[in-house]
PDB file of C-alpha atoms in Angstrom:
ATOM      1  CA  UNK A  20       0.000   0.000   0.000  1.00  0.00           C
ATOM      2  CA  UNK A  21       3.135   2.702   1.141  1.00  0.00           C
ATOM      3  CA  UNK A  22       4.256   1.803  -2.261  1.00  0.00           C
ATOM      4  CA  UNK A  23       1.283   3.161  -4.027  1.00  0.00           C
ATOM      5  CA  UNK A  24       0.622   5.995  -2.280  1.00  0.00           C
ATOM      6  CA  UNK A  25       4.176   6.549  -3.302  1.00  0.00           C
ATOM      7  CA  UNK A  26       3.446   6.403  -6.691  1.00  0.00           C
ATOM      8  CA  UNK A  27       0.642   7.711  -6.787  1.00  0.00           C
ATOM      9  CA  UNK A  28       2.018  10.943  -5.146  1.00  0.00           C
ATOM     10  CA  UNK A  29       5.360  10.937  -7.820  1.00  0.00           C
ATOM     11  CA  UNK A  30       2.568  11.434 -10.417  1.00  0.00           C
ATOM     12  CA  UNK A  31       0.421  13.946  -8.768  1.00  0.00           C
ATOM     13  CA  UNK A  32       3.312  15.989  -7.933  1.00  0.00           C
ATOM     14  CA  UNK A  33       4.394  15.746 -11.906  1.00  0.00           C
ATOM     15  CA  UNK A  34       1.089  17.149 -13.262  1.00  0.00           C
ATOM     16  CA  UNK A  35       0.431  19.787 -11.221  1.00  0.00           C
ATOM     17  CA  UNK A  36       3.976  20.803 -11.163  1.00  0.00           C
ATOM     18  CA  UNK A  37       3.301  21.094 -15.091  1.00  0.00           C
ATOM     19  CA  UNK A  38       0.236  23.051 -14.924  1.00  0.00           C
ATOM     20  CA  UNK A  39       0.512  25.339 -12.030  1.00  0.00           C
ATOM     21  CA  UNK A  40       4.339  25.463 -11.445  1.00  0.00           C
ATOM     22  CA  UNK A  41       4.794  28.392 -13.785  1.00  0.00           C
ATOM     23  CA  UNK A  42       2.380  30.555 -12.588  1.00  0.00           C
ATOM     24  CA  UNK A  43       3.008  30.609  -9.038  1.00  0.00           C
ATOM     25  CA  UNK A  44       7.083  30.259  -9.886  1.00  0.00           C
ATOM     26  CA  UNK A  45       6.462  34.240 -10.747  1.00  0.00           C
ATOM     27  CA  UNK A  46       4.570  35.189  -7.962  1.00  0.00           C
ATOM     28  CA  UNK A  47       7.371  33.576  -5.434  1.00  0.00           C
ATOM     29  CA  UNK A  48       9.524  35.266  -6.896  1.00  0.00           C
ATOM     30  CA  UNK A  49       7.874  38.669  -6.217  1.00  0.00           C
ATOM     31  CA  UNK A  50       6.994  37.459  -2.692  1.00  0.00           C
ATOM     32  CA  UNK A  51      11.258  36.779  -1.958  1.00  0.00           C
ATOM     33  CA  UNK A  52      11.603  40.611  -3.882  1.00  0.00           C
ATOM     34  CA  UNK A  53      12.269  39.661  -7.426  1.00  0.00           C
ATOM     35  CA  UNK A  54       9.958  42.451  -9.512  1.00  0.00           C
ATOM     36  CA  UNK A  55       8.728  39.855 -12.277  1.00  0.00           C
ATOM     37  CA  UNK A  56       6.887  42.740 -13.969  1.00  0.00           C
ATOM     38  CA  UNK A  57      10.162  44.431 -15.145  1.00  0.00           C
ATOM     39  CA  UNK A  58      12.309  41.804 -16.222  1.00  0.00           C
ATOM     40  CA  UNK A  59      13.005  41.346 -19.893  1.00  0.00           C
ATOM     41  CA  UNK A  60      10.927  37.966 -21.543  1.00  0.00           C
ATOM     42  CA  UNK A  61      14.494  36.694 -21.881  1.00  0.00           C
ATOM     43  CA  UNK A  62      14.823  36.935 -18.694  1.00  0.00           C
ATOM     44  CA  UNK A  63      11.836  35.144 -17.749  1.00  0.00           C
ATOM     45  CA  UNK A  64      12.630  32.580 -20.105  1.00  0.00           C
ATOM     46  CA  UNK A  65      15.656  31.985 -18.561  1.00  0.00           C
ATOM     47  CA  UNK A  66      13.927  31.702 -15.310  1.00  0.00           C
ATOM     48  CA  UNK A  67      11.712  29.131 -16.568  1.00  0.00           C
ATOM     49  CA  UNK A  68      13.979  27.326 -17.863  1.00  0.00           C
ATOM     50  CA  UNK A  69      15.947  27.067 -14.604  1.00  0.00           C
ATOM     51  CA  UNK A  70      12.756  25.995 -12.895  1.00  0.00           C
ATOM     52  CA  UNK A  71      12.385  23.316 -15.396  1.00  0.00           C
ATOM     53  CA  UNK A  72      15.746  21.723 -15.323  1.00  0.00           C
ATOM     54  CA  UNK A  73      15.192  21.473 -11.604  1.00  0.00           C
ATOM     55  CA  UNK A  74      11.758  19.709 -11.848  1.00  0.00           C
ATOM     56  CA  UNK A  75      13.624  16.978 -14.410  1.00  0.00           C
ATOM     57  CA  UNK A  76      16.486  16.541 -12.188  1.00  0.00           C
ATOM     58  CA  UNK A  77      13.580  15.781  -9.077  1.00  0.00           C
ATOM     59  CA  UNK A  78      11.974  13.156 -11.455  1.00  0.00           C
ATOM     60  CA  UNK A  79      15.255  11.555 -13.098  1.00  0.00           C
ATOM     61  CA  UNK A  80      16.047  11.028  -9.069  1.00  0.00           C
ATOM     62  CA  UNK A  81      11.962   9.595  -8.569  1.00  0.00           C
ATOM     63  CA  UNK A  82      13.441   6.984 -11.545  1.00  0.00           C
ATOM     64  CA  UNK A  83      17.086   7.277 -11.302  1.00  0.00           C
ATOM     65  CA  UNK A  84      17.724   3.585 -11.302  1.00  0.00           C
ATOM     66  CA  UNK A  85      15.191   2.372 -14.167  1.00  0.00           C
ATOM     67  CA  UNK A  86      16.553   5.438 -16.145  1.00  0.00           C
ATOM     68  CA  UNK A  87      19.691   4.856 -16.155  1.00  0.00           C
ATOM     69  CA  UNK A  88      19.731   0.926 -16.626  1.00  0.00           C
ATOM     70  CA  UNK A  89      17.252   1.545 -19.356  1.00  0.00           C
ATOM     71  CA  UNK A  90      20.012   4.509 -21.244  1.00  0.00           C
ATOM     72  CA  UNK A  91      22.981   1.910 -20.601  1.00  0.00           C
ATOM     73  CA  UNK A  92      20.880  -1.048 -22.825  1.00  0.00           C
ATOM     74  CA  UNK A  93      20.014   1.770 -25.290  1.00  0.00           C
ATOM     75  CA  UNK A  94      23.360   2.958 -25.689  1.00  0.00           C
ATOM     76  CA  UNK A  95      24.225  -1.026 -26.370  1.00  0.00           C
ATOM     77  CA  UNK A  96      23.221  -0.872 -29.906  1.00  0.00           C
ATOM     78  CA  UNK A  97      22.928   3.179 -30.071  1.00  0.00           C
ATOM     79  CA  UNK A  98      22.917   3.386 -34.103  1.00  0.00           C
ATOM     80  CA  UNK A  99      20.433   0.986 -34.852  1.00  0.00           C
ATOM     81  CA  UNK A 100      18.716   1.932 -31.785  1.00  0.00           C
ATOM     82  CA  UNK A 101      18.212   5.513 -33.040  1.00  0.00           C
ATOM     83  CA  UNK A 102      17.354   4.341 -36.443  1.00  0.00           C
ATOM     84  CA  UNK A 103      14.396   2.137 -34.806  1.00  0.00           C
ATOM     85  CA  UNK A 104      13.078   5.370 -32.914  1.00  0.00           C
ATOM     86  CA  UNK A 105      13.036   7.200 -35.907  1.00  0.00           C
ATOM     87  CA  UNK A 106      10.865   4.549 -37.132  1.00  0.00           C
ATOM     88  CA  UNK A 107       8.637   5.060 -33.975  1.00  0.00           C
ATOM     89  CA  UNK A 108       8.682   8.625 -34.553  1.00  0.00           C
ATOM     90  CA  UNK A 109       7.245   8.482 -37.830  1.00  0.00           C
ATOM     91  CA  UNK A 110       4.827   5.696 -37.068  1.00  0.00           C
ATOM     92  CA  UNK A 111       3.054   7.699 -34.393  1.00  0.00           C
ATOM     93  CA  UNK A 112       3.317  11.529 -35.987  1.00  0.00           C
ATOM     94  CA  UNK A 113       0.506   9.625 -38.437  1.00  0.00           C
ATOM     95  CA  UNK A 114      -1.358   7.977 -35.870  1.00  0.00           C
ATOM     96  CA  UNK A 115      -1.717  10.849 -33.654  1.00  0.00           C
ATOM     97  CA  UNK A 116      -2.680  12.412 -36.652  1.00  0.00           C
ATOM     98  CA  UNK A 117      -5.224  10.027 -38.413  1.00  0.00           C
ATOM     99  CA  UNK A 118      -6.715  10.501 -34.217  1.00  0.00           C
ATOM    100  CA  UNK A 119      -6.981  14.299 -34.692  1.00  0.00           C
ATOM    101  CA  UNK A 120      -8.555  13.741 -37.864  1.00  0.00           C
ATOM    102  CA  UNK A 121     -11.054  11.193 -36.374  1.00  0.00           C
ATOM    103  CA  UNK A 122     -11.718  13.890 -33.692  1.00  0.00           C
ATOM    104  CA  UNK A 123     -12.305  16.777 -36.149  1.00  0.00           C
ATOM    105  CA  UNK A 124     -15.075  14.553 -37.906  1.00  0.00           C
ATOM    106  CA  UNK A 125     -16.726  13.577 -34.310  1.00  0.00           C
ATOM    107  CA  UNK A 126     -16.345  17.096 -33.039  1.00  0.00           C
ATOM    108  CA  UNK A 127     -18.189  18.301 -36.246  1.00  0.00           C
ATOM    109  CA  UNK A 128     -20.527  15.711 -36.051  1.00  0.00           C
ATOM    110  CA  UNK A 129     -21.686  16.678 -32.835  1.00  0.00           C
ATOM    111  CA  UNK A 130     -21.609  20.222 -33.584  1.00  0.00           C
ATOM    112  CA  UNK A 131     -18.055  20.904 -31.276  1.00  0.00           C
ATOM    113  CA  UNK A 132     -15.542  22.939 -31.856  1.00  0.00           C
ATOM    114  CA  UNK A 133     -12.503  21.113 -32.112  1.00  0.00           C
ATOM    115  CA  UNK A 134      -8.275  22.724 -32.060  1.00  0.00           C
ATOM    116  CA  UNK A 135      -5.440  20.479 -33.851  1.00  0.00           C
ATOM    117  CA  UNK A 136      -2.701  20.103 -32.299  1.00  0.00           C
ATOM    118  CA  UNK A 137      -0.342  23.256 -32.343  1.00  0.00           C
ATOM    119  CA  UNK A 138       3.148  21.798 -33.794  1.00  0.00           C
ATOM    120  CA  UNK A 139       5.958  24.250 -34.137  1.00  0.00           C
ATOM    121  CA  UNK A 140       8.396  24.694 -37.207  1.00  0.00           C
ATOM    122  CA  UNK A 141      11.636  25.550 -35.114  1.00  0.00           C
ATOM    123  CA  UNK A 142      13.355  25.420 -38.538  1.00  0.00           C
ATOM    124  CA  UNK A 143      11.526  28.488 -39.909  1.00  0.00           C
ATOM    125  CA  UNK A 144      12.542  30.552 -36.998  1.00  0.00           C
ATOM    126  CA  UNK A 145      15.616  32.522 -36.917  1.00  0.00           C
ATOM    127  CA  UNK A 146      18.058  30.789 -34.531  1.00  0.00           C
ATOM    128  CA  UNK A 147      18.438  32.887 -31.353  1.00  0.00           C
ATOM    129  CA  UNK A 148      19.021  32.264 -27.458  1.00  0.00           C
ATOM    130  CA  UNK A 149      15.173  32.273 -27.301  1.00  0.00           C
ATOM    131  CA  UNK A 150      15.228  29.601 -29.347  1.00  0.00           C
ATOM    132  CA  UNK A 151      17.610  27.311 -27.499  1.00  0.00           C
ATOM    133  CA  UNK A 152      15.515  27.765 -24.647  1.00  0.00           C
ATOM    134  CA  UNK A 153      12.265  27.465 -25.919  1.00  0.00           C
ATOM    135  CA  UNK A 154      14.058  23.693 -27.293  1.00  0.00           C
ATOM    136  CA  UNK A 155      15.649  22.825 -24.452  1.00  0.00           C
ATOM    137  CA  UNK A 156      12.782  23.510 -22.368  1.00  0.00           C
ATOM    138  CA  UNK A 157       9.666  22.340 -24.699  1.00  0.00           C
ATOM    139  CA  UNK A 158      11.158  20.355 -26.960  1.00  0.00           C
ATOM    140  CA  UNK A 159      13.538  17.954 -24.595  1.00  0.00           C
ATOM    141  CA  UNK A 160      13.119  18.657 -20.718  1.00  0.00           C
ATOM    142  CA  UNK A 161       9.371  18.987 -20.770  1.00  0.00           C
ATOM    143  CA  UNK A 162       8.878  15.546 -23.524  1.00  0.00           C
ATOM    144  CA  UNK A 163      11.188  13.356 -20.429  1.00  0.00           C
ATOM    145  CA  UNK A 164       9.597  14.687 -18.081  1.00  0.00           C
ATOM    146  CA  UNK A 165       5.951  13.530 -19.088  1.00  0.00           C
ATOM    147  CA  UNK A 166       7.062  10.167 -20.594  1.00  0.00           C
ATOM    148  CA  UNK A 167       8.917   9.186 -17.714  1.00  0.00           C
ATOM    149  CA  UNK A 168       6.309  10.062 -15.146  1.00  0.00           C
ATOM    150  CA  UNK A 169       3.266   8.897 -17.342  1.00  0.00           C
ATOM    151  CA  UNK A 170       4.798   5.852 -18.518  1.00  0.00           C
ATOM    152  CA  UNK A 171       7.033   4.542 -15.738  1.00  0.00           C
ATOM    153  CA  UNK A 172       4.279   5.625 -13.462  1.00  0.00           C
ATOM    154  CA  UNK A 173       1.763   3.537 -15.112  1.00  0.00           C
ATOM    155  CA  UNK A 174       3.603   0.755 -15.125  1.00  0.00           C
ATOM    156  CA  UNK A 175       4.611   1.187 -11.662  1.00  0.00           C
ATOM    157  CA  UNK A 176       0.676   1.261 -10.447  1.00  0.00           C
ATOM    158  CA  UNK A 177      -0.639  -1.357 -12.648  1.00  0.00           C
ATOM    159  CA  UNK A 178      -0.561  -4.781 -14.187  1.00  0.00           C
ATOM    160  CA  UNK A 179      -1.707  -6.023 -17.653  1.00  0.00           C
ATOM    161  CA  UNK A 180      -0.298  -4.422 -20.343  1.00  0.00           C
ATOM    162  CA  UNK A 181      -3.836  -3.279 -21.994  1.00  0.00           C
ATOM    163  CA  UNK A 182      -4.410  -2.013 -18.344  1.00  0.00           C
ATOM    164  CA  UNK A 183      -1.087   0.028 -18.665  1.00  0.00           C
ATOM    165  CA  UNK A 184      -1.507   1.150 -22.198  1.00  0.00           C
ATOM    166  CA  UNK A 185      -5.361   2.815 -20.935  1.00  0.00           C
ATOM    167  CA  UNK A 186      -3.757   4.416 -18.009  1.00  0.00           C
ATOM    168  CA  UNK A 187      -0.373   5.585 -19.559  1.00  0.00           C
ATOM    169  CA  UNK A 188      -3.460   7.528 -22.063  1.00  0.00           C
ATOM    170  CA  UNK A 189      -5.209   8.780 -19.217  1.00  0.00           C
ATOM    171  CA  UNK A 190      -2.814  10.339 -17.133  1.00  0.00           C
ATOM    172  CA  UNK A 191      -1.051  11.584 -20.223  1.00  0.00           C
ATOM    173  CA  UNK A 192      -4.658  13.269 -21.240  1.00  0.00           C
ATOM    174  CA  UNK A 193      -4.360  14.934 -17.528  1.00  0.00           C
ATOM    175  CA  UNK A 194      -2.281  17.216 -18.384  1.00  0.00           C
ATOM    176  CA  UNK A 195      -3.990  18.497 -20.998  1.00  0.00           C
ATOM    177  CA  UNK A 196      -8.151  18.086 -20.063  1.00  0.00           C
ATOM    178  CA  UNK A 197      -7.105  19.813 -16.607  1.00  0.00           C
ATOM    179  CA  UNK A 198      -6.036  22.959 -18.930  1.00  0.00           C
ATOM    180  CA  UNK A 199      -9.574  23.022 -21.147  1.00  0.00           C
ATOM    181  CA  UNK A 200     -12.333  24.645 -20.563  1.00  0.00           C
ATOM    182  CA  UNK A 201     -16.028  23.684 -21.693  1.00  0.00           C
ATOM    183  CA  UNK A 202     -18.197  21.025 -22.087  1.00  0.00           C
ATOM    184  CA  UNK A 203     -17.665  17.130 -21.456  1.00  0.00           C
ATOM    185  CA  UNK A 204     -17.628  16.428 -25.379  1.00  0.00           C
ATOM    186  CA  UNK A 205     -14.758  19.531 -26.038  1.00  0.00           C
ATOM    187  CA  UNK A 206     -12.993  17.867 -23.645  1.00  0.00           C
ATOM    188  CA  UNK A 207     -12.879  14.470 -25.460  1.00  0.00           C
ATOM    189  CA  UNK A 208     -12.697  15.042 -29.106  1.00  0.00           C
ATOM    190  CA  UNK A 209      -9.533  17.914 -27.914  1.00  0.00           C
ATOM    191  CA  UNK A 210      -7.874  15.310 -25.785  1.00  0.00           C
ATOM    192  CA  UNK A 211      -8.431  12.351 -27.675  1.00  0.00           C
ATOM    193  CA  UNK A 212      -5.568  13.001 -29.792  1.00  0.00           C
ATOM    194  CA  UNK A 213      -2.731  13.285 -27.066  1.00  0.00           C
ATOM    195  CA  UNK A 214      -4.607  10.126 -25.159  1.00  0.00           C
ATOM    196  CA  UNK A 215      -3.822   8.295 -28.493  1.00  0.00           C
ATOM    197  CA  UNK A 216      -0.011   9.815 -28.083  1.00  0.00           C
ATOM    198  CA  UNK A 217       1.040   8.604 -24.892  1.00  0.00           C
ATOM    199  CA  UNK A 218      -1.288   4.903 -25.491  1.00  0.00           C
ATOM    200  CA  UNK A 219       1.690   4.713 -28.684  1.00  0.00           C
ATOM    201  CA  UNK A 220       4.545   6.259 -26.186  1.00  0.00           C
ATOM    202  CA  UNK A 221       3.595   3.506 -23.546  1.00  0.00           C
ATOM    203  CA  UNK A 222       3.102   0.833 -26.355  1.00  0.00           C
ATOM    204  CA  UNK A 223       6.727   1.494 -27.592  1.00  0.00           C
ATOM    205  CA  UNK A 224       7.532   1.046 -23.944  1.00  0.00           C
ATOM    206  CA  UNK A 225       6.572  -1.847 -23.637  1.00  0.00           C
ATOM    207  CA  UNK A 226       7.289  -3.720 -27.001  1.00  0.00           C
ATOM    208  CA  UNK A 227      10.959  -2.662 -26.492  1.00  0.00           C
ATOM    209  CA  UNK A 228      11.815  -4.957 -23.507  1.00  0.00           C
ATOM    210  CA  UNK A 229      10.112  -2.312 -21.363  1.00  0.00           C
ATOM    211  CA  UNK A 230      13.035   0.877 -22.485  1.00  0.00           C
ATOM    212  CA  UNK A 231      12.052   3.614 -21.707  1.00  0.00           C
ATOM    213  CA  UNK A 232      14.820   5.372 -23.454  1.00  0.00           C
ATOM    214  CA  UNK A 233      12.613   4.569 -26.942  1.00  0.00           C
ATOM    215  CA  UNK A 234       9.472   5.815 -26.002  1.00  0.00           C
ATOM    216  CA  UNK A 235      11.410   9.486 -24.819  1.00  0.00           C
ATOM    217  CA  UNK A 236      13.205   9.839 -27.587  1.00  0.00           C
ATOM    218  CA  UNK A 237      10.272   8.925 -30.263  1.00  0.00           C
ATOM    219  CA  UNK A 238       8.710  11.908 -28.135  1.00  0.00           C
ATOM    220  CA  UNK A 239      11.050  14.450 -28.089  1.00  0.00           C
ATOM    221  CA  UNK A 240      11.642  13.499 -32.094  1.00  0.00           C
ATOM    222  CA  UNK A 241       7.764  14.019 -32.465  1.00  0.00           C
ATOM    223  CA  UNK A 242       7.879  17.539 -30.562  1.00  0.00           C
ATOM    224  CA  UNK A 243      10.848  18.466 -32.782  1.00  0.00           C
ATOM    225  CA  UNK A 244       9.771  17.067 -36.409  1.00  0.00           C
ATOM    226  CA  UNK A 245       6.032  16.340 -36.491  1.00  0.00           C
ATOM    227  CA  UNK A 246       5.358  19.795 -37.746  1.00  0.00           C
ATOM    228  CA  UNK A 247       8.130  19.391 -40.350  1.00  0.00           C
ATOM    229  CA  UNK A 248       6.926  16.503 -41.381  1.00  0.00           C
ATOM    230  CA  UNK A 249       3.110  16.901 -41.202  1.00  0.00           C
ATOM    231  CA  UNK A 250       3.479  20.458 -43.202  1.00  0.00           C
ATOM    232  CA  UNK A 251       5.421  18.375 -46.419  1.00  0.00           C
ATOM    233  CA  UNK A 252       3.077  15.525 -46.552  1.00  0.00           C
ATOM    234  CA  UNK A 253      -0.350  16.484 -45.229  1.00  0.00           C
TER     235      UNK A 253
END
């Protein structure tokens, strides 16, 4: 029982560390006499970015041993290991978006309004330090720190591996319903597609002698390329 309450509280801590952490990040910072108001947005960025390397070094330590065991088999057979996430990369970028196609039709259907899924083009942008952080911090630290939590943390609580899979999709859907507002069926058809991400980021998990150094990097590829990708073929 200790152990699931443990668990349970690593992945409670995660998500609302993700959806309130910035917000009230500023305001102790006024409180301890840091003016947020007039510092630059670099600045801020910066700031964010600090908070956010400290949140993934708190998780890595919540996994440190599965992490690193799991990096040491991946770095076994690192070329062809890459070339296989690639694979994974590409396989869900169309499945997550045949889902927000499928939820576009229902949404419409049911007279909803439905939002895709906002993917960046970091290529079109003009390289800058606002860009590095905006990588670092969106693209990488943020895409570990969700797969490791939802996924490890899934596996951690349950048993079954269609059990898994349905709770790796809910939890990862947390994050994102708890940020929506309107009514039950919104909800749904806007979520749908990032249940169906993190159902393929825990399925990769688990077909991959349970790695979960596959199922982060296929993320953080999809975060970086999808809208590359997407933009030439769709």
């Amino acid at each position: 029982m200790g152990k699931i309450i443990i668990n349970i509280g690593k992945i409670l801590f995660a998500i609302v560390s993700l959806l309130y952490a910035e917000k009230y990040y500023f305001k102790l910072l006024n409180i301890i006499g840091i003016n947020v108001s007039e510092l630059t947005v670099l600045t801020k960025d910066i700031l964010l970015l600090i908070m956010y390397i400290v949140l993934a070094v708190i998780i890595y330590f919540f996994y440190k041993e599965k992490i690193n065991y799991d990096l040491k088999r991946f770095k076994r057979r690192m070329f062809s290991n890459i070339l296989l996430t690639i694979v994974f990369f590409i396989g869900v970028a169309f499945i997550v978006s045949a889902s927000e196609h499928l939820s576009s039709v229902l949404a419409s259907s049911f007279k909803v309004s439905y939002e895709d899924i906002k993917h960046i083009n970091i290529f079109n942008i003009n390289v800058n330090l606002n860009l590095v952080i905006f990588v670092i911090k969106n693209i990488i630290l943020i895409p570990i720190i969700k797969t490791v939590i939802i996924v490890l943390g899934s596996n951690d609580l349950f048993s079954g591996k269609k059990t898994i899979l349905l709770a790796s999709g809910l939890i990862g859907s947390a994050f994102h319903f708890l940020n929506i507002d309107g009514s039950f069926l919104f909800i749904v058809f806007n979520t749908f597609p990032f249940f169906t991400l993190y159902v393929s980021l825990a399925y990769i998990y688990q077909k991959n002698n349970k790695n979960i150094s596959f199922s982060v990097m296929t993320y953080i590829l999809y975060n970086l390329l999808a809208g590359p990708l997407l933009d030439r073929i769709l």
